XYZ file of C-alpha atoms in Angstrom:
786
model
C 50.664 100.146 112.334
C 49.499 97.661 114.896
C 48.089 100.808 116.498
C 46.134 98.998 119.173
C 42.605 100.271 118.663
C 39.745 98.325 120.379
C 39.237 94.817 119.066
C 35.856 93.401 120.099
C 36.517 89.987 118.668
C 39.320 87.603 117.797
C 41.240 88.606 114.674
C 43.816 91.004 113.278
C 44.489 93.557 116.067
C 45.233 96.714 114.107
C 42.649 96.061 111.494
C 39.960 95.393 114.081
C 40.703 98.805 115.620
C 39.698 100.503 112.363
C 36.767 98.135 112.004
C 35.471 99.310 115.398
C 35.787 102.898 114.230
C 33.820 102.069 111.085
C 31.084 100.179 112.975
C 30.637 103.061 115.282
C 30.731 105.582 112.441
C 27.131 104.751 111.541
C 26.108 106.083 114.922
C 28.781 108.681 115.297
C 29.257 110.033 111.775
C 30.717 113.319 112.816
C 33.340 111.630 115.046
C 34.212 109.271 112.210
C 34.856 112.197 109.900
C 37.165 113.660 112.537
C 39.066 110.367 112.827
C 39.475 110.163 109.072
C 40.784 113.715 108.939
C 43.225 112.982 111.761
C 44.388 109.784 110.015
C 45.027 111.631 106.771
C 46.845 114.370 108.669
C 49.015 111.815 110.515
C 49.832 109.980 107.286
C 50.790 113.235 105.598
C 52.955 114.371 108.509
C 54.741 111.008 108.660
C 55.351 111.082 104.926
C 56.621 114.677 104.955
C 58.916 114.030 107.910
C 60.238 110.869 106.226
C 60.904 112.690 102.968
C 62.582 115.549 104.846
C 64.928 113.089 106.546
C 65.760 111.359 103.266
C 66.454 114.711 101.601
C 68.675 115.677 104.547
C 70.677 112.483 104.027
C 70.970 113.256 100.337
C 72.648 116.583 101.158
C 74.992 115.066 103.750
C 75.372 111.346 103.327
C 77.724 110.940 106.266
C 74.603 111.118 108.519
C 73.219 107.739 107.578
C 70.723 107.716 110.427
C 68.595 110.291 108.585
C 68.148 107.819 105.693
C 67.086 104.842 107.821
C 64.785 106.900 110.023
C 63.343 108.633 106.974
C 62.499 105.291 105.356
C 60.985 104.172 108.692
C 58.676 107.192 108.693
C 57.666 106.458 105.109
C 56.815 102.872 106.106
C 54.655 104.187 108.966
C 52.790 106.383 106.467
C 52.392 103.406 104.113
C 51.131 101.132 106.901
C 48.648 103.733 108.115
C 47.407 104.169 104.543
C 46.822 100.422 104.218
C 44.853 100.330 107.472
C 42.843 103.415 106.512
C 41.877 101.990 103.139
C 41.214 98.356 104.194
C 37.969 96.449 103.691
C 35.940 94.682 106.422
C 37.668 91.333 105.819
C 41.203 92.751 105.633
C 42.396 90.693 108.600
C 41.743 87.525 106.635
C 43.611 88.676 103.485
C 47.273 88.456 102.473
C 47.650 92.181 103.185
C 46.327 91.848 106.714
C 48.146 88.637 107.594
C 51.511 89.104 105.835
C 52.050 92.585 104.369
C 51.115 94.703 107.388
C 53.238 92.608 109.823
C 56.159 92.877 107.416
C 55.748 96.671 107.352
C 55.651 96.756 111.153
C 58.759 94.542 111.420
C 60.642 96.600 108.825
C 59.638 99.840 110.581
C 60.943 98.620 113.954
C 64.209 97.288 112.431
C 64.850 100.519 110.546
C 64.109 102.484 113.708
C 66.601 100.341 115.659
C 69.254 100.677 112.905
C 68.704 104.427 112.685
C 68.984 104.918 116.456
C 72.206 102.876 116.541
C 73.599 105.019 113.739
C 72.453 108.157 115.565
C 74.310 107.197 118.762
C 77.413 106.211 116.757
C 77.201 102.432 117.156
C 77.348 99.710 114.530
C 74.658 97.033 114.549
C 75.703 93.732 113.074
C 73.578 92.651 110.151
C 73.227 89.099 111.480
C 71.869 90.337 114.805
C 69.428 92.639 113.027
C 68.260 89.796 110.780
C 67.662 87.450 113.736
C 65.791 90.205 115.554
C 63.581 90.819 112.506
C 62.708 87.090 112.207
C 61.902 86.896 115.912
C 59.760 90.038 115.837
C 57.837 88.927 112.746
C 57.148 85.551 114.379
C 55.879 87.200 117.546
C 53.628 89.508 115.539
C 52.152 86.527 113.689
C 51.521 84.677 116.957
C 49.853 87.696 118.540
C 47.693 88.307 115.466
C 46.736 84.651 115.465
C 45.426 84.833 119.058
C 43.695 88.192 118.468
C 44.651 89.304 121.986
C 44.410 93.120 122.223
C 46.522 93.279 125.336
C 49.350 91.169 123.847
C 49.282 93.264 120.685
C 49.716 96.554 122.514
C 52.300 95.007 124.848
C 54.381 93.735 121.904
C 54.351 97.183 120.256
C 55.227 98.826 123.549
C 58.129 96.433 124.236
C 59.596 96.949 120.761
C 59.593 100.708 121.132
C 60.817 100.438 124.742
C 63.899 98.493 123.603
C 64.677 101.223 121.105
C 64.182 103.914 123.772
C 66.583 102.172 126.182
C 69.264 101.891 123.450
C 68.865 105.604 122.702
C 69.053 106.653 126.363
C 72.157 104.548 127.078
C 73.963 104.997 123.740
C 74.919 108.683 123.719
C 78.306 109.274 125.331
C 77.818 112.996 125.807
C 74.169 113.944 125.310
C 72.980 117.273 124.035
C 69.470 118.446 125.050
C 68.109 117.388 121.667
C 69.658 113.924 121.985
C 68.082 113.535 125.454
C 64.718 114.364 123.946
C 65.131 111.455 121.516
C 65.207 109.002 124.425
C 62.235 110.680 126.126
C 60.168 110.703 122.951
C 60.974 107.051 122.272
C 59.883 106.196 125.799
C 56.591 108.025 125.239
C 56.258 106.225 121.908
C 56.702 102.950 123.771
C 53.975 103.857 126.314
C 51.361 105.342 123.976
C 49.984 101.926 122.775
C 48.784 101.309 126.330
C 46.204 104.119 125.934
C 43.865 101.855 123.988
C 43.745 99.283 126.809
C 40.367 100.808 127.861
C 38.794 99.493 124.642
C 36.874 102.720 124.275
C 36.285 104.944 121.242
C 37.907 107.897 122.834
C 40.957 105.849 123.932
C 41.646 104.687 120.343
C 41.205 108.208 119.054
C 43.554 109.517 121.743
C 46.164 106.839 120.964
C 46.197 107.758 117.271
C 46.552 111.474 117.986
C 49.248 111.006 120.640
C 51.234 108.618 118.416
C 51.149 111.070 115.526
C 52.276 113.930 117.750
C 55.107 111.895 119.307
C 56.383 110.705 115.929
C 56.213 114.224 114.557
C 58.153 115.589 117.509
C 60.687 112.748 117.150
C 61.129 113.464 113.441
C 61.716 117.164 113.980
C 64.117 116.375 116.823
C 66.150 114.079 114.537
C 66.144 116.789 111.872
C 67.388 119.272 114.445
C 70.150 116.875 115.541
C 71.217 116.386 111.921
C 71.272 120.140 111.368
C 73.109 120.727 114.632
C 75.747 118.141 113.799
C 76.174 119.635 110.343
C 76.673 123.068 111.880
C 79.118 121.659 114.436
C 81.065 119.951 111.663
C 81.095 123.208 109.702
C 82.397 125.034 112.785
C 85.090 122.393 113.313
C 86.132 122.604 109.673
C 86.151 126.386 109.855
C 88.266 126.327 113.004
C 90.556 123.724 111.489
C 90.898 125.772 108.321
C 91.561 128.904 110.361
C 94.217 127.094 112.402
C 95.861 125.835 109.223
C 95.781 129.270 107.621
C 96.989 131.154 110.685
C 99.832 128.707 111.321
C 100.716 128.226 107.665
C 104.252 128.994 106.541
C 102.708 130.364 103.365
C 101.153 133.791 103.203
C 97.426 133.973 102.391
C 95.937 137.246 101.183
C 92.303 137.831 100.189
C 92.173 140.996 98.125
C 90.393 142.946 95.465
C 92.412 145.188 93.163
C 91.752 148.050 95.593
C 91.635 146.542 99.096
C 93.114 143.758 101.177
C 90.181 141.976 102.864
C 92.168 139.426 104.873
C 95.798 138.542 105.484
C 97.074 135.716 107.672
C 99.994 136.081 110.061
C 102.556 134.795 107.570
C 101.457 137.267 104.886
C 101.824 140.123 107.365
C 105.211 138.784 108.419
C 106.415 138.531 104.820
C 105.616 142.192 104.195
C 106.523 143.359 107.707
C 102.979 144.694 108.267
C 100.909 144.658 111.461
C 97.428 144.417 109.926
C 95.880 143.607 106.578
C 94.776 147.214 106.124
C 98.438 148.112 105.664
C 98.462 146.073 102.426
C 96.313 148.551 100.547
C 96.675 150.100 97.123
C 99.333 152.532 98.290
C 101.463 149.765 99.627
C 100.982 147.750 96.440
C 102.230 150.674 94.409
C 105.288 150.956 96.630
C 106.218 147.278 96.653
C 105.392 146.338 93.065
C 107.730 147.492 90.260
C 105.976 150.084 88.103
C 106.781 148.135 84.930
C 104.758 145.148 86.189
C 101.753 146.910 87.729
C 99.558 147.342 84.661
C 100.074 143.786 83.369
C 99.642 142.117 86.771
C 96.520 144.115 87.659
C 94.948 143.206 84.323
C 95.617 139.497 84.790
C 94.513 139.613 88.444
C 91.231 141.250 87.442
C 90.645 138.408 84.979
C 91.075 135.930 87.850
C 88.524 137.783 89.978
C 86.063 137.959 87.072
C 86.419 134.223 86.474
C 88.048 134.660 83.072
C 91.119 132.780 84.345
C 91.098 129.839 86.757
C 94.473 130.759 88.219
C 97.452 133.006 87.719
C 100.987 132.923 89.134
C 103.898 135.338 89.053
C 107.058 136.072 91.020
C 109.675 138.695 91.512
C 111.421 140.948 94.054
C 109.123 142.938 96.358
C 109.856 145.623 98.947
C 108.761 145.212 102.548
C 107.566 148.071 104.734
C 111.055 148.426 106.238
C 112.515 148.829 102.736
C 114.240 145.423 102.522
C 113.714 143.307 99.411
C 112.348 139.753 99.389
C 111.882 137.487 96.411
C 108.238 136.311 96.449
C 106.164 133.853 94.456
C 102.409 134.491 94.057
C 99.580 132.136 93.094
C 96.037 133.540 92.736
C 92.598 132.033 92.162
C 89.047 133.477 92.435
C 87.080 133.370 95.697
C 83.921 134.886 97.159
C 84.552 136.605 100.488
C 81.581 137.894 102.479
C 79.618 138.357 99.273
C 82.470 140.149 97.502
C 84.201 138.735 94.437
C 87.911 138.717 95.263
C 91.059 136.729 94.712
C 92.915 134.437 97.083
C 96.661 134.983 96.729
C 99.096 132.390 98.131
C 102.440 134.065 98.846
C 105.660 132.057 99.185
C 108.883 133.699 100.316
C 111.506 132.224 97.956
C 114.336 134.482 99.185
C 116.233 131.853 101.196
C 115.774 129.183 98.536
C 116.996 131.602 95.886
C 120.006 132.556 97.998
C 120.793 128.884 98.622
C 120.525 128.191 94.901
C 122.838 131.077 94.182
C 125.263 129.835 96.835
C 125.195 126.325 95.358
C 125.709 127.732 91.883
C 128.592 129.860 93.158
C 130.224 126.841 94.811
C 129.718 124.835 91.629
C 131.349 127.488 89.457
C 133.969 129.001 91.819
C 137.087 127.791 93.571
C 136.715 127.681 97.360
C 140.354 128.628 98.108
C 140.836 131.644 95.867
C 137.216 132.569 95.151
C 137.976 132.609 91.426
C 135.694 131.043 88.808
C 136.611 127.410 88.135
C 137.054 125.259 85.033
C 133.324 124.743 84.479
C 132.827 128.534 84.468
C 135.703 128.873 82.012
C 134.180 126.296 79.670
C 130.815 128.076 79.807
C 132.497 131.377 78.923
C 134.490 129.850 76.069
C 131.459 128.045 74.618
C 129.445 131.261 74.729
C 132.148 133.312 72.962
C 133.016 130.624 70.437
C 129.475 130.733 69.056
C 130.280 134.105 67.473
C 133.419 134.237 65.312
C 133.369 138.038 65.621
C 134.251 137.865 69.338
C 138.007 137.396 69.165
C 139.801 136.678 72.435
C 143.019 135.280 73.874
C 143.346 132.506 76.438
C 146.413 132.229 78.697
C 146.998 128.955 80.560
C 149.288 129.647 83.541
C 150.932 126.822 85.502
C 153.122 127.326 88.586
C 156.486 125.607 88.129
C 157.556 123.050 90.752
C 154.613 123.853 93.039
C 154.926 120.464 94.736
C 158.247 121.628 96.165
C 156.490 124.398 98.092
C 154.124 121.884 99.691
C 156.927 119.445 100.412
C 159.292 122.044 101.891
C 156.846 124.304 103.779
C 153.606 122.371 104.159
C 150.190 122.612 102.547
C 149.255 125.688 104.581
C 152.022 127.768 103.023
C 151.177 126.216 99.640
C 147.591 127.458 99.966
C 148.807 130.919 100.918
C 151.047 130.996 97.841
C 148.096 130.043 95.630
C 145.977 132.801 97.139
C 148.749 135.393 96.822
C 149.562 134.232 93.282
C 145.892 134.631 92.285
C 145.899 138.177 93.686
C 149.008 139.009 91.666
C 147.410 137.658 88.484
C 144.197 139.561 89.237
C 146.108 142.852 88.989
C 146.963 142.038 85.366
C 143.434 141.232 84.177
C 142.407 143.745 81.515
C 138.943 145.257 81.123
C 136.583 142.570 79.862
C 138.921 139.812 81.054
C 138.363 137.109 83.692
C 140.814 135.083 85.795
C 140.027 131.426 86.529
C 141.569 128.691 88.669
C 141.317 125.512 86.635
C 143.618 123.132 88.524
C 145.632 122.705 91.710
C 148.448 124.927 90.460
C 146.938 126.067 87.171
C 145.139 129.282 86.240
C 143.518 130.616 83.069
C 143.297 134.252 81.966
C 140.576 135.150 79.499
C 141.309 138.429 77.677
C 138.624 139.919 75.467
C 138.209 141.793 73.220
C 141.330 141.667 71.109
C 141.501 145.247 69.848
C 145.013 144.942 68.480
C 148.063 142.724 68.954
C 150.264 145.372 70.676
C 147.704 145.513 73.474
C 148.230 141.810 74.103
C 151.976 142.252 73.956
C 151.613 144.829 76.677
C 149.517 142.334 78.710
C 152.236 139.691 78.332
C 154.897 142.122 79.520
C 152.773 143.060 82.536
C 152.316 139.364 83.358
C 156.045 138.635 83.195
C 156.889 141.776 85.151
C 154.481 140.872 87.950
C 155.736 137.286 88.106
C 159.310 138.550 88.489
C 158.407 140.053 91.876
C 158.532 137.986 95.092
C 155.266 136.878 96.724
C 154.904 137.635 100.431
C 153.205 135.017 102.621
C 153.427 134.163 106.313
C 156.325 131.778 105.651
C 158.383 134.524 103.974
C 158.881 135.926 100.482
C 159.010 133.475 97.587
C 159.838 133.850 93.916
C 157.346 131.901 91.835
C 157.979 131.012 88.193
C 155.154 130.112 85.859
C 154.893 128.469 82.464
C 152.366 130.284 80.286
C 150.757 129.201 77.032
C 148.657 131.506 74.880
C 146.051 130.585 72.258
C 143.932 133.003 70.217
C 140.378 132.600 68.939
C 139.699 132.002 66.094
C 143.325 131.786 64.913
C 144.165 128.632 66.898
C 140.765 126.950 66.949
C 137.073 127.506 66.491
C 135.680 125.772 69.566
C 136.389 125.777 73.290
C 138.071 122.364 73.510
C 140.499 123.119 70.682
C 141.443 126.501 72.189
C 142.162 124.934 75.591
C 144.237 122.140 74.048
C 146.231 124.660 72.037
C 146.911 126.839 75.100
C 147.854 123.778 77.190
C 150.224 122.520 74.518
C 151.914 125.930 74.369
C 152.125 126.003 78.171
C 153.902 122.629 78.223
C 156.383 123.968 75.690
C 157.129 126.829 78.087
C 158.116 124.292 80.743
C 161.128 123.337 78.616
C 162.533 126.828 79.187
C 163.842 128.269 82.467
C 161.967 130.979 84.382
C 158.589 132.498 83.591
C 157.990 132.178 79.847
C 155.019 132.807 77.545
C 154.755 130.595 74.469
C 152.199 131.145 71.731
C 150.310 128.161 70.411
C 151.380 126.399 67.235
C 149.659 123.517 65.527
C 152.707 121.299 65.986
C 152.486 121.677 69.770
C 148.955 120.394 69.921
C 149.683 117.686 67.372
C 152.655 116.534 69.424
C 150.545 116.332 72.588
C 147.785 114.545 70.726
C 150.210 112.063 69.166
C 151.827 111.290 72.520
C 148.451 110.724 74.178
C 147.329 108.519 71.307
C 150.597 106.605 71.495
C 150.216 106.035 75.232
C 146.668 104.740 74.838
C 147.641 102.449 71.981
C 150.636 101.136 73.949
C 148.381 100.062 76.815
C 146.387 97.970 74.385
C 149.539 96.742 72.646
C 151.064 95.402 75.859
C 147.919 93.505 76.784
C 147.546 92.066 73.290
C 151.256 91.126 73.081
C 151.942 93.401 70.119
C 155.390 94.207 71.575
C 157.907 91.450 70.872
C 161.663 90.762 71.106
C 164.476 90.714 68.546
C 167.922 89.383 69.356
C 171.200 91.111 68.399
C 174.300 88.908 68.672
C 177.385 89.731 70.775
C 180.635 88.181 69.523
C 184.055 87.459 70.978
C 186.390 90.238 69.839
C 189.255 87.803 69.159
C 187.480 84.807 67.570
C 184.251 86.320 66.249
C 182.309 83.527 67.927
C 178.747 84.271 69.120
C 178.808 84.388 72.899
C 175.422 86.011 73.653
C 172.397 88.006 72.542
C 170.831 91.271 73.622
C 167.010 91.154 73.645
C 165.642 94.324 72.047
C 161.947 95.353 72.182
C 160.067 96.066 68.973
C 156.449 97.205 68.416
C 154.548 96.689 65.178
C 151.514 98.900 65.837
C 148.438 97.711 63.889
C 147.507 100.080 61.114
C 150.628 102.215 61.700
C 153.659 99.957 61.357
C 156.930 99.794 63.281
C 157.259 102.351 66.125
C 160.696 103.564 67.167
C 161.815 101.971 70.466
C 162.860 105.418 71.732
C 159.266 106.669 71.309
C 157.319 103.855 72.927
C 159.899 103.220 75.669
C 159.703 106.915 76.614
C 155.897 106.730 76.607
C 156.025 103.582 78.761
C 158.330 105.258 81.285
C 156.150 108.383 81.398
C 152.966 106.441 82.113
C 154.561 103.793 84.355
C 153.745 101.064 81.837
C 157.467 100.249 81.676
C 157.120 98.057 84.777
C 154.491 95.866 83.123
C 156.298 95.971 79.791
C 159.688 95.083 81.370
C 158.225 92.120 83.228
C 156.562 90.875 80.054
C 159.769 91.161 77.981
C 161.831 89.437 80.691
C 159.354 86.545 80.690
C 159.467 86.326 76.868
C 163.286 86.219 76.891
C 163.374 83.442 79.477
C 160.704 81.487 77.608
C 162.802 81.736 74.432
C 165.887 80.532 76.334
C 163.862 77.577 77.614
C 162.737 76.800 74.046
C 166.306 76.843 72.747
C 167.434 74.565 75.552
C 164.602 72.082 74.973
C 165.171 71.968 71.197
C 168.867 71.145 71.665
C 170.358 74.443 70.495
C 173.696 75.485 71.859
C 172.413 78.139 74.216
C 174.174 81.447 75.016
C 173.282 84.100 77.642
C 170.660 86.660 76.761
C 170.837 90.248 78.079
C 167.564 92.023 78.961
C 167.277 95.739 79.706
C 165.852 96.756 83.103
C 164.067 100.049 83.696
C 164.909 102.251 86.701
C 161.260 101.940 87.787
C 161.644 98.164 88.009
C 164.617 98.546 90.323
C 162.504 100.661 92.690
C 160.511 97.549 93.522
C 162.225 95.814 96.495
C 160.748 92.494 95.345
C 162.303 92.710 91.881
C 165.061 90.079 92.527
C 162.513 87.556 93.782
C 160.303 88.232 90.749
C 163.270 87.502 88.437
C 163.955 84.269 90.283
C 160.297 83.241 90.032
C 160.428 83.723 86.238
C 163.623 81.647 85.982
C 162.076 78.864 88.048
C 158.827 78.847 86.074
C 160.716 78.618 82.754
C 163.400 76.254 84.148
C 166.275 78.463 82.930
C 169.583 78.539 84.808
C 170.522 82.002 86.210
C 173.874 82.090 84.356
C 171.999 82.322 81.033
C 170.441 85.670 82.030
C 172.124 89.064 82.017
C 170.341 92.170 83.210
C 171.440 95.507 81.776
C 170.931 98.713 83.794
C 171.671 102.311 82.829
C 173.985 104.718 84.602
C 171.068 107.054 85.379
C 169.145 104.247 87.120
C 172.170 103.453 89.280
C 172.853 107.077 90.213
C 169.245 107.997 91.085
C 168.898 105.251 93.690
C 172.491 104.149 94.247
C 172.097 102.457 97.627
C 168.890 100.616 96.726
C 170.398 99.624 93.346
C 173.482 98.230 95.083
C 171.322 96.080 97.382
C 169.197 94.844 94.492
C 172.209 93.967 92.316
C 173.908 92.170 95.203
C 170.868 89.924 95.582
C 170.823 89.238 91.842
C 174.544 88.407 91.881
C 174.036 85.947 94.744
C 171.418 84.206 92.588
C 174.011 83.761 89.826
C 172.570 86.388 87.503
C 175.010 88.625 85.602
C 174.528 92.411 85.670
C 175.894 94.778 83.015
C 176.239 98.585 83.099
C 174.684 99.828 79.835
C 175.541 103.065 77.964
C 178.665 103.636 80.068
C 180.634 106.770 79.321
C 177.821 109.192 78.432
C 176.315 109.966 81.807
C 177.651 109.966 85.343
C 180.643 107.699 84.670
C 182.305 107.280 88.051
C 185.068 105.032 89.320
C 183.382 104.931 92.711
C 180.160 103.710 91.179
C 181.908 100.904 89.280
C 183.739 99.907 92.437
C 180.674 99.840 94.687
C 178.196 98.127 92.370
C 178.293 94.306 91.961
C 178.701 94.276 88.143
C 180.089 91.710 85.733
C 180.176 93.727 82.506
C 180.522 97.301 81.256
C 178.994 98.246 77.894
C 180.594 101.244 76.189
C 177.995 103.525 74.596
C 177.868 103.840 70.822
C 178.696 107.544 71.105
C 182.247 106.563 72.236
C 182.623 103.893 69.560
C 181.618 106.156 66.657
C 184.926 108.179 66.719
C 186.977 104.987 66.213
C 189.515 104.362 64.759
C 190.687 107.934 65.576
C 193.492 108.141 68.123
C 191.438 110.287 70.506
C 188.490 107.914 70.384
C 190.753 104.882 70.773
C 192.435 106.459 73.811
C 189.090 106.970 75.577
C 187.954 103.398 74.918
C 191.344 102.043 76.001
C 191.127 103.977 79.290
C 187.735 102.473 80.015
C 189.001 98.986 79.223
C 191.981 99.388 81.547
C 189.700 100.633 84.315
C 187.327 97.691 83.810
C 190.213 95.206 83.750
C 191.441 96.590 87.061
C 188.008 95.973 88.574
C 187.631 92.517 86.988
C 184.898 93.563 84.577
C 184.359 92.526 80.983
C 183.909 95.270 78.368
C 181.381 95.219 75.510
C 181.603 97.731 72.653
C 178.161 98.380 71.178
C 177.329 100.162 67.966
C 180.220 98.656 65.948
C 179.348 99.297 62.312
C 182.662 99.015 60.362
C 185.649 96.717 60.241
C 187.941 99.594 61.280
C 185.809 100.214 64.406
C 185.862 96.499 65.244
C 189.665 96.312 64.902
C 190.229 99.488 66.936
C 187.878 98.300 69.706
C 189.662 94.937 69.847
C 193.043 96.609 70.016
C 191.788 98.992 72.776
C 190.921 95.970 74.961
C 187.205 95.309 74.409
C 186.213 91.698 75.167
C 182.949 91.581 73.225
C 181.634 93.451 70.191
C 178.038 94.211 69.170
C 176.664 96.144 66.230
C 175.414 96.160 62.660
C 178.881 95.120 61.410
C 178.135 91.680 62.819
C 174.342 91.540 62.650
C 171.201 93.549 62.861
C 168.652 92.508 65.483
C 167.310 89.110 64.420
C 163.884 87.567 64.627
C 163.446 84.536 66.840
C 163.659 82.197 63.853
C 166.853 83.802 62.490
C 168.457 83.796 65.928
C 167.624 80.081 66.246
C 169.210 79.328 62.859
C 172.311 81.304 63.846
C 172.653 79.249 66.999
C 172.312 76.030 65.002
C 174.960 77.231 62.557
C 172.591 77.278 59.547
C 173.095 81.007 59.056
C 176.682 81.842 58.338
C 176.511 85.532 57.469
C 175.660 88.206 59.966
């Protein structure tokens, strides 16, 4: 292509070179045949080298330089073919003027792009495009002048630029890469051979160019192969580094021999070399029951019948210790041998950690006993079969909080540990002891062969609990309340059995000492009813289902109404009226009494405000106060806030407290009542005479009224009953207190109470508790009868 053969006249340079050869061929026929043979040989070599480079790229496309250089060689072959087959006037045709220069320009650009890719540099497409336009223009100018010297110089400069880029581009040159620069330099110089304008010079230039390009092509092929081999070595080394430093064992093995084992595989088995992992060792480490099955499946992997296969299990090491291993195998060819690659993972630590986590999840950390979740799992498993009868004992330490309060939590923990050891000595064969709460244990006894056996177990339990428990703080006697429930007699699922045993255990707490109570349906029903009642009461308070009734108090002499007592009532939706004793007890147990008491006090004051605004002749209203309310140091200020918000004078409010509330917190109660008295609020002692009746208490507490309990009024008008009431009245008179007799139900009781000295009377003889409307009519005088 623009080969630079002698051009005797102005015209297309490369084409004229062939024309010279053809003109001379008439005189030198034998030389012409030699030139034609050399041309065909050069074209073939260029084409073969180009195709070899393209095929090399197709096998490894990361080496893009082989593609561009391969196409360049193919273009050289195409250009040479065009020149070889041209006609005498080729330089004046489209092929000679346009097509051949385009081939030359494309060849040079591809050669430049390929060399840049070979040396690892990126050539911008815009720069390459501008270079191609410039080169094509120069070629057209040179062809237009028909100057042989300029033609050869242009070809030489183009190849020289490529040679300089190749020589300067390699950072670290290998011998083959240095040869690329040398060969490109020779390729840049070889067009100058034809400067002599002789036949032999043109022939020499063609031969030298073909040889240089052939050498360059093979050099590029060698570089591509060398880089491929280097990359393969790097990948092999990288793979070897990964395998040797892997935390996973890698074993290449046939069913008979271990061909390769990395360091981790040897470490897992405690071996020094892969030869130690032979058939004998496999037989030692692999359980005999698994050998036949695993070898069959492994052989299928090697034969290609299975893509992969995994298994796991305990395996013995050379030192005899056991590790839990996981295996994953797939087929592989190793040095021409069909084998399997086995990835080995040591799961021992993970398995131990899982077991430890499971143990912590199902066992108590203090005593080491199974916990509630383990108990539930056991009960669910046994309840699935009605044939597996068993007994469940729920054991609760009585007054355990006292141990912590008196001796500290350290001694309390020691008592729990010692108590669990004592219970463990009573566990029968097939039984399990659990810790299911802070001070609560469960004993599962199974099977139930016969009832006398369980009676013997109960006696052993009670006998052991009667002995003192020795801890660092001394010897302590520990009582326990025990409830027993049997499956399936007391329930057919785990939750029912536990509820039955718990209900029986709570019944045992009503008896002194260590007691075992067997479950009864009424126990569980009672617990269920109380829980249901407590939940319903919470809703009832918030939805204002609890309301007030008003029972009149009358003057004992005149019968005139001088006050009301506000009494709480609850009409539970769907159930009906609930006894005040039941829901008040539930409110005190749950602490709801504080919220309930505040709500009822507000309702009473709001009703007083309504009566005052509507013009009724208002009388004081007494409201009961819970002991829990008195524990709040801000209770007096809360009462005053309610009075202010409802605009009710303090003298219209009387607060009734019980003897038990006063005794439990006597000093705090005295302070609270003194503050209430200073505010002008009256305070009455309710249910006097049935509890801790004390002259000192009446003298120290700032009271205005004493209410005699109904239990002391019931015996009236007997002389003994009248004497007791009279004594209380005399005592109250001496202290300046008024006396109210409650629970008056007959005329005889009313007369006897009046004669004994009672100032006010209250009871069904005068009126039952009235609704708000009836109480309003009574105040207005529209209701004459009680």
